[in-house]
Amino acid sequence: MSAQEAEIPSPEEDPGVFIHPAVDAVTDQVAVVVQERPVVPLTAWLVDAASACAQAQQGLQILTPANARITLPLRTTLSGPGSRWVVREPGDAGFYDGLSGVPLAWDGSAFAILPEQAKAGPSPTFAQSVPDLGSHLLLDVRIRHEATLDLVLGGAVEALARILGGGEPAGWGIAEPAVNPWDRAELTELCHRRSPKSTWLMFTGSAGRRFIGSVLVSRVTSGVKEEITFLVGYGPDEEPPLDLLEGIVAEFADVLLSMTVQRTRGRTDLTYPARWCGAPVPVGLAIGAEGVREIGLDHALSAPAEGRPIGPERAPAVWYPLGDGQDPQAWSSFSDLLKHLRPEGMA
């Protein structure tokens, strides 16, 4: 069934909802953008469409053919309420969710999961194997700085790029491609101009090893917070350097709030196909000195997973390695660890 056969309304059919040039179809619940291209990035006009959807309290749904791939920034954007990557089955035989494989159908307002379809299991197209997959390391890092006049942002991104990517970021921007040459001063100035509003930025690099990520900069009562997502890829015959992760915790020890690391199978170009590539597995978790102080060092070190103090003896961060990221049982260890640390330590 094609998008047209699904009877998705065009923006012109309902003047009561917002119209954006990037939008191919719209209802009071979602805006649908059709992309007929092999790789779909988070372009500037998709950023605008996502912003318009957020203001209208609508989801954004991207419709692609089954051979399309999306980037990390777009995948992150589609994680919002009502948003979805909708994949058209070959031969117009239906639709499925590009991240989960669950069959979808147009219900008159949005592409949605219908109960009778969900029982059938994932799409056979989604279940097809993907050749030559390597490994991805995905880091989520939360840090907080004092709000000083001489604060220059981007140092944490540079450190991640240097340690895991082998060089500085090449570019940054608010959309893909990241056309602005990496410049911490310019990045900081943009965030300063937009404050107290939060600023979301993305960055890329390939000096030594390809990486991509994003950072959300927010002004909070206790300072300036950076929430960084960093994705780096390794080939099928390469083993990610997990021994470097403890050094990252040491690098951020004085400003770290938390860090989680996951490993999954993935393409070395860091794009996501509409295929099953395996579930992510936790590699480790760290809490910063503030979190350790709130729960107490003795409590932090009595966790069900071994904790390694890093930094000043009286105010350390703690790193909890959970394995090599290939044993799904690590999720059980991760869950037990969170139960031990929360709510105070990870708030």
Short mmCIF file of C-alpha atoms in Angstrom, two decimals:
data_model
loop_
_atom_site.label_atom_id
_atom_site.label_comp_id
_atom_site.label_asym_id
_atom_site.label_seq_id
_atom_site.Cartn_x
_atom_site.Cartn_y
_atom_site.Cartn_z
CA MET A 1 0.00 0.00 0.00
CA SER A 2 1.50 3.33 -1.02
CA ALA A 3 1.32 6.54 0.96
CA GLN A 4 -1.31 7.77 -1.46
CA GLU A 5 -3.39 4.61 -1.05
CA ALA A 6 -3.24 5.08 2.71
CA GLU A 7 -5.27 8.27 2.11
CA ILE A 8 -2.95 10.54 4.05
CA PRO A 9 -4.22 14.13 3.81
CA SER A 10 -2.06 16.81 2.28
CA PRO A 11 -1.47 20.07 4.24
CA GLU A 12 -3.75 21.99 1.87
CA GLU A 13 -6.73 19.78 2.80
CA ASP A 14 -6.82 21.07 6.38
CA PRO A 15 -6.19 24.81 6.73
CA GLY A 16 -6.60 24.51 10.48
CA VAL A 17 -3.22 22.86 10.97
CA PHE A 18 0.23 24.28 10.43
CA ILE A 19 1.83 24.12 6.98
CA HIS A 20 5.60 23.79 6.55
CA PRO A 21 7.36 23.51 3.16
CA ALA A 22 8.99 20.23 4.22
CA VAL A 23 5.69 18.58 5.11
CA ASP A 24 3.98 16.28 2.61
CA ALA A 25 0.97 15.34 4.74
CA VAL A 26 -0.54 16.57 7.98
CA THR A 27 -3.26 15.82 10.52
CA ASP A 28 -4.06 17.25 13.92
CA GLN A 29 -1.70 14.62 15.41
CA VAL A 30 1.31 14.35 13.10
CA ALA A 31 3.13 15.83 10.16
CA VAL A 32 4.47 13.34 7.61
CA VAL A 33 7.57 14.01 5.52
CA VAL A 34 8.30 11.69 2.60
CA GLN A 35 12.00 11.15 1.82
CA GLU A 36 13.02 9.22 -1.30
CA ARG A 37 16.77 9.16 -0.76
CA PRO A 38 19.31 6.54 0.39
CA VAL A 39 20.48 8.47 3.47
CA VAL A 40 18.21 10.87 5.33
CA PRO A 41 20.02 13.37 7.57
CA LEU A 42 18.58 15.98 9.91
CA THR A 43 18.66 18.81 7.39
CA ALA A 44 17.91 22.42 8.27
CA TRP A 45 14.38 22.20 6.94
CA LEU A 46 13.72 19.03 8.94
CA VAL A 47 14.93 20.89 12.02
CA ASP A 48 12.40 23.61 11.19
CA ALA A 49 9.66 21.04 10.65
CA ALA A 50 10.46 19.32 13.96
CA SER A 51 10.36 22.68 15.74
CA ALA A 52 7.01 23.53 14.14
CA CYS A 53 5.65 20.13 15.19
CA ALA A 54 6.82 20.67 18.76
CA GLN A 55 5.11 24.06 18.90
CA ALA A 56 1.91 22.57 17.48
CA GLN A 57 2.18 19.56 19.84
CA GLN A 58 2.33 17.21 16.89
CA GLY A 59 4.58 14.27 16.14
CA LEU A 60 6.93 14.17 13.16
CA GLN A 61 6.87 11.01 11.04
CA ILE A 62 9.46 10.42 8.32
CA LEU A 63 8.39 8.03 5.55
CA THR A 64 11.17 6.32 3.55
CA PRO A 65 11.69 3.28 1.34
CA ALA A 66 13.07 0.13 2.96
CA ASN A 67 16.59 0.66 1.62
CA ALA A 68 16.98 4.10 3.22
CA ARG A 69 19.17 4.84 6.24
CA ILE A 70 18.98 7.65 8.80
CA THR A 71 21.60 9.46 10.86
CA LEU A 72 21.98 9.68 14.62
CA PRO A 73 20.70 13.29 14.84
CA LEU A 74 17.53 12.37 12.93
CA ARG A 75 17.06 9.21 14.98
CA THR A 76 17.33 11.30 18.15
CA THR A 77 14.77 13.78 16.82
CA LEU A 78 12.33 10.98 16.03
CA SER A 79 12.41 9.73 19.64
CA GLY A 80 9.90 12.41 20.67
CA PRO A 81 6.22 11.75 21.43
CA GLY A 82 4.24 10.74 18.36
CA SER A 83 7.31 10.83 16.13
CA ARG A 84 8.38 7.79 14.16
CA TRP A 85 10.50 6.48 11.31
CA VAL A 86 7.97 4.90 8.96
CA VAL A 87 9.35 2.49 6.37
CA ARG A 88 7.48 1.47 3.23
CA GLU A 89 7.69 -2.26 2.54
CA PRO A 90 9.06 -3.29 -0.88
CA GLY A 91 6.30 -3.52 -3.44
CA ASP A 92 4.15 -1.14 -1.37
CA ALA A 93 3.14 -4.13 0.77
CA GLY A 94 2.61 -2.08 3.92
CA PHE A 95 4.64 -0.15 6.46
CA TYR A 96 6.81 -0.84 9.50
CA ASP A 97 8.71 1.06 12.18
CA GLY A 98 12.32 1.51 11.05
CA LEU A 99 13.72 1.17 14.57
CA SER A 100 11.64 -1.68 15.99
CA GLY A 101 10.32 -3.50 12.91
CA VAL A 102 6.75 -3.44 14.25
CA PRO A 103 4.17 -3.31 11.42
CA LEU A 104 2.37 0.01 11.08
CA ALA A 105 -0.83 1.17 9.46
CA TRP A 106 -2.38 4.55 8.75
CA ASP A 107 -5.26 4.94 11.23
CA GLY A 108 -6.60 8.18 9.78
CA SER A 109 -4.49 10.41 12.01
CA ALA A 110 -1.00 8.88 12.08
CA PHE A 111 1.05 5.82 11.30
CA ALA A 112 0.39 3.67 14.34
CA ILE A 113 0.74 0.16 15.71
CA LEU A 114 -2.48 -1.77 15.38
CA PRO A 115 -2.97 -4.57 17.94
CA GLU A 116 -3.73 -7.25 15.36
CA GLN A 117 -0.57 -6.37 13.43
CA ALA A 118 1.66 -6.25 16.51
CA LYS A 119 0.78 -9.89 17.26
CA ALA A 120 2.25 -10.90 13.91
CA GLY A 121 5.77 -9.95 14.99
CA PRO A 122 8.32 -7.74 13.25
CA SER A 123 8.40 -7.14 9.52
CA PRO A 124 10.26 -9.85 7.55
CA THR A 125 12.07 -7.05 5.74
CA PHE A 126 13.29 -5.63 9.05
CA ALA A 127 14.53 -9.10 10.08
CA GLN A 128 16.80 -9.46 7.04
CA SER A 129 20.47 -9.64 8.01
CA VAL A 130 22.84 -6.73 7.42
CA PRO A 131 26.32 -7.75 6.18
CA ASP A 132 29.67 -6.49 7.47
CA LEU A 133 28.44 -4.90 10.68
CA GLY A 134 31.00 -3.61 13.12
CA SER A 135 30.51 -2.15 16.58
CA HIS A 136 29.21 1.18 17.84
CA LEU A 137 30.03 2.72 21.18
CA LEU A 138 27.35 5.16 22.31
CA LEU A 139 28.17 7.45 25.22
CA ASP A 140 25.69 9.67 27.05
CA VAL A 141 27.58 12.16 29.19
CA ARG A 142 26.07 14.77 31.52
CA ILE A 143 28.36 17.45 32.90
CA ARG A 144 27.82 20.77 34.67
CA HIS A 145 30.05 23.83 34.77
CA GLU A 146 30.03 26.88 36.98
CA ALA A 147 28.41 29.78 35.12
CA THR A 148 31.49 32.01 34.89
CA LEU A 149 32.12 34.83 32.43
CA ASP A 150 35.14 33.03 30.98
CA LEU A 151 33.39 29.68 30.45
CA VAL A 152 34.11 28.25 27.00
CA LEU A 153 31.98 25.27 26.02
CA GLY A 154 32.96 22.33 23.85
CA GLY A 155 35.93 21.07 25.85
CA ALA A 156 34.15 17.86 26.80
CA VAL A 157 33.25 17.16 23.17
CA GLU A 158 36.88 17.77 22.21
CA ALA A 159 38.07 15.36 24.90
CA LEU A 160 35.73 12.61 23.70
CA ALA A 161 36.79 13.23 20.11
CA ARG A 162 40.48 13.13 21.02
CA ILE A 163 40.28 9.99 23.18
CA LEU A 164 37.89 7.92 21.07
CA GLY A 165 38.07 9.56 17.65
CA GLY A 166 41.75 10.37 17.39
CA GLY A 167 41.29 14.07 16.65
CA GLU A 168 39.18 17.18 17.11
CA PRO A 169 35.67 17.53 15.69
CA ALA A 170 35.69 18.78 12.12
CA GLY A 171 32.42 20.67 12.15
CA TRP A 172 29.38 21.67 14.14
CA GLY A 173 25.97 23.19 13.53
CA ILE A 174 22.27 23.08 14.30
CA ALA A 175 21.57 20.75 11.36
CA GLU A 176 23.26 18.37 8.95
CA PRO A 177 25.63 18.71 7.30
CA ALA A 178 27.70 20.33 10.05
CA VAL A 179 29.16 23.05 7.86
CA ASN A 180 30.67 25.31 10.54
CA PRO A 181 34.36 24.57 11.19
CA TRP A 182 34.86 23.46 14.78
CA ASP A 183 35.26 26.57 16.93
CA ARG A 184 34.57 26.49 20.67
CA ALA A 185 34.35 30.27 20.94
CA GLU A 186 31.68 30.52 18.22
CA LEU A 187 29.76 27.61 19.72
CA THR A 188 29.83 29.29 23.14
CA GLU A 189 28.71 32.62 21.69
CA LEU A 190 25.67 31.02 20.07
CA CYS A 191 24.66 29.34 23.33
CA HIS A 192 25.21 32.60 25.22
CA ARG A 193 23.00 34.55 22.80
CA ARG A 194 20.21 32.00 23.13
CA SER A 195 20.39 31.74 26.92
CA PRO A 196 18.32 31.17 29.02
CA LYS A 197 16.84 29.00 26.25
CA SER A 198 18.54 25.66 25.71
CA THR A 199 20.63 25.14 22.57
CA TRP A 200 20.94 21.82 20.71
CA LEU A 201 23.97 21.35 18.47
CA MET A 202 25.47 18.48 16.52
CA PHE A 203 29.08 17.75 15.63
CA THR A 204 31.03 15.37 13.40
CA GLY A 205 34.60 14.28 12.85
CA SER A 206 36.73 11.73 11.06
CA ALA A 207 40.33 12.80 11.68
CA GLY A 208 41.26 9.37 12.99
CA ARG A 209 37.97 7.52 13.34
CA ARG A 210 34.49 8.56 12.26
CA PHE A 211 32.27 9.93 15.02
CA ILE A 212 29.08 11.96 15.30
CA GLY A 213 27.11 13.35 18.19
CA SER A 214 25.07 16.11 19.72
CA VAL A 215 25.14 18.34 22.76
CA LEU A 216 22.26 20.05 24.54
CA VAL A 217 23.43 23.13 26.46
CA SER A 218 21.10 24.37 29.20
CA ARG A 219 21.30 27.16 31.76
CA VAL A 220 20.30 25.70 35.13
CA THR A 221 20.19 27.22 38.60
CA SER A 222 23.43 25.48 39.55
CA GLY A 223 25.39 26.41 36.43
CA VAL A 224 25.57 25.41 32.77
CA LYS A 225 24.76 21.82 31.86
CA GLU A 226 25.95 19.93 28.79
CA GLU A 227 24.20 16.69 27.80
CA ILE A 228 26.39 15.00 25.21
CA THR A 229 25.62 12.03 22.99
CA PHE A 230 28.72 10.65 21.28
CA LEU A 231 28.71 7.80 18.74
CA VAL A 232 31.89 6.21 17.38
CA GLY A 233 32.22 3.20 15.08
CA TYR A 234 34.58 0.24 14.71
CA GLY A 235 35.00 -2.28 11.91
CA PRO A 236 33.93 -5.94 11.97
CA ASP A 237 37.43 -7.07 12.97
CA GLU A 238 38.07 -4.30 15.49
CA GLU A 239 37.53 -4.41 19.23
CA PRO A 240 36.45 -1.10 20.81
CA PRO A 241 39.08 0.24 23.25
CA LEU A 242 36.98 -0.12 26.40
CA ASP A 243 40.05 0.45 28.55
CA LEU A 244 39.92 4.14 27.54
CA LEU A 245 36.55 4.71 29.20
CA GLU A 246 37.97 4.99 32.70
CA GLY A 247 40.26 7.74 31.43
CA ILE A 248 37.25 9.65 30.12
CA VAL A 249 35.73 9.58 33.60
CA ALA A 250 39.02 10.92 34.97
CA GLU A 251 39.03 13.68 32.34
CA PHE A 252 35.58 14.86 33.46
CA ALA A 253 35.84 14.01 37.17
CA ASP A 254 35.41 17.57 38.46
CA VAL A 255 32.32 18.37 36.33
CA LEU A 256 30.76 14.95 35.68
CA LEU A 257 27.16 14.26 36.67
CA SER A 258 26.82 10.87 34.98
CA MET A 259 28.00 8.82 32.02
CA THR A 260 26.52 5.70 30.46
CA VAL A 261 28.17 3.65 27.72
CA GLN A 262 26.46 1.11 25.47
CA ARG A 263 27.72 -1.11 22.69
CA THR A 264 25.76 -2.38 19.72
CA ARG A 265 26.37 -3.73 16.26
CA GLY A 266 26.25 -1.17 13.50
CA ARG A 267 27.56 0.21 10.24
CA THR A 268 30.98 1.85 10.22
CA ASP A 269 29.51 4.91 8.49
CA LEU A 270 27.33 5.40 11.62
CA THR A 271 24.04 5.44 9.73
CA TYR A 272 21.07 3.31 10.78
CA PRO A 273 19.42 0.93 8.30
CA ALA A 274 15.79 -0.09 8.63
CA ARG A 275 16.98 -3.55 9.69
CA TRP A 276 17.59 -5.39 12.95
CA CYS A 277 21.23 -4.86 13.96
CA GLY A 278 20.99 -6.22 17.48
CA ALA A 279 20.08 -4.75 20.84
CA PRO A 280 22.45 -2.39 22.67
CA VAL A 281 24.24 -3.78 25.71
CA PRO A 282 25.54 -1.65 28.62
CA VAL A 283 29.30 -1.41 28.98
CA GLY A 284 29.47 0.78 32.06
CA LEU A 285 28.12 3.64 34.10
CA ALA A 286 29.77 6.46 36.03
CA ILE A 287 28.48 8.94 38.58
CA GLY A 288 30.25 12.19 39.36
CA ALA A 289 31.60 13.46 42.64
CA GLU A 290 28.37 15.29 43.48
CA GLY A 291 26.30 12.13 43.11
CA VAL A 292 28.81 10.14 45.15
CA ARG A 293 28.72 12.78 47.88
CA GLU A 294 24.91 12.69 48.02
CA ILE A 295 24.68 8.92 48.48
CA GLY A 296 27.95 8.54 50.37
CA LEU A 297 31.16 6.94 49.13
CA ASP A 298 30.64 3.80 51.22
CA HIS A 299 27.20 3.30 49.66
CA ALA A 300 28.56 3.97 46.17
CA LEU A 301 31.29 1.36 46.66
CA SER A 302 28.91 -1.22 48.12
CA ALA A 303 26.97 -1.43 44.84
CA PRO A 304 26.25 -4.84 43.28
CA ALA A 305 28.78 -3.96 40.55
CA GLU A 306 32.40 -3.18 41.35
CA GLY A 307 32.98 0.56 41.55
CA ARG A 308 36.32 2.22 40.87
CA PRO A 309 36.90 5.61 42.56
CA ILE A 310 38.45 8.12 40.17
CA GLY A 311 39.75 11.55 41.07
CA PRO A 312 40.42 13.24 44.43
CA GLU A 313 40.34 10.78 47.32
CA ARG A 314 37.82 12.82 49.30
CA ALA A 315 35.58 13.66 46.34
CA PRO A 316 35.91 11.00 43.66
CA ALA A 317 33.71 10.04 40.78
CA VAL A 318 32.98 6.31 40.53
CA TRP A 319 33.15 4.18 37.38
CA TYR A 320 31.26 0.89 37.21
CA PRO A 321 32.44 -1.36 34.33
CA LEU A 322 29.79 -3.92 33.37
CA GLY A 323 31.54 -6.01 30.74
CA ASP A 324 32.50 -5.89 27.10
CA GLY A 325 29.05 -4.98 25.81
CA GLN A 326 28.34 -8.36 24.22
CA ASP A 327 26.46 -10.18 26.99
CA PRO A 328 22.78 -9.14 27.24
CA GLN A 329 22.82 -10.26 30.89
CA ALA A 330 24.64 -6.98 31.58
CA TRP A 331 21.19 -5.34 31.50
CA SER A 332 20.35 -7.17 34.72
CA SER A 333 23.54 -5.86 36.34
CA PHE A 334 22.76 -2.38 35.03
CA SER A 335 19.24 -2.49 36.48
CA ASP A 336 20.50 -3.70 39.87
CA LEU A 337 23.10 -0.93 39.89
CA LEU A 338 20.53 1.78 39.15
CA LYS A 339 18.26 0.52 41.92
CA HIS A 340 21.19 0.80 44.31
CA LEU A 341 22.17 4.32 43.21
CA ARG A 342 18.79 5.97 42.66
CA PRO A 343 17.13 8.28 43.34
CA GLU A 344 19.73 10.50 44.97
CA GLY A 345 22.83 9.53 43.05
CA MET A 346 21.37 9.76 39.55
CA ALA A 347 18.81 12.54 39.99
#
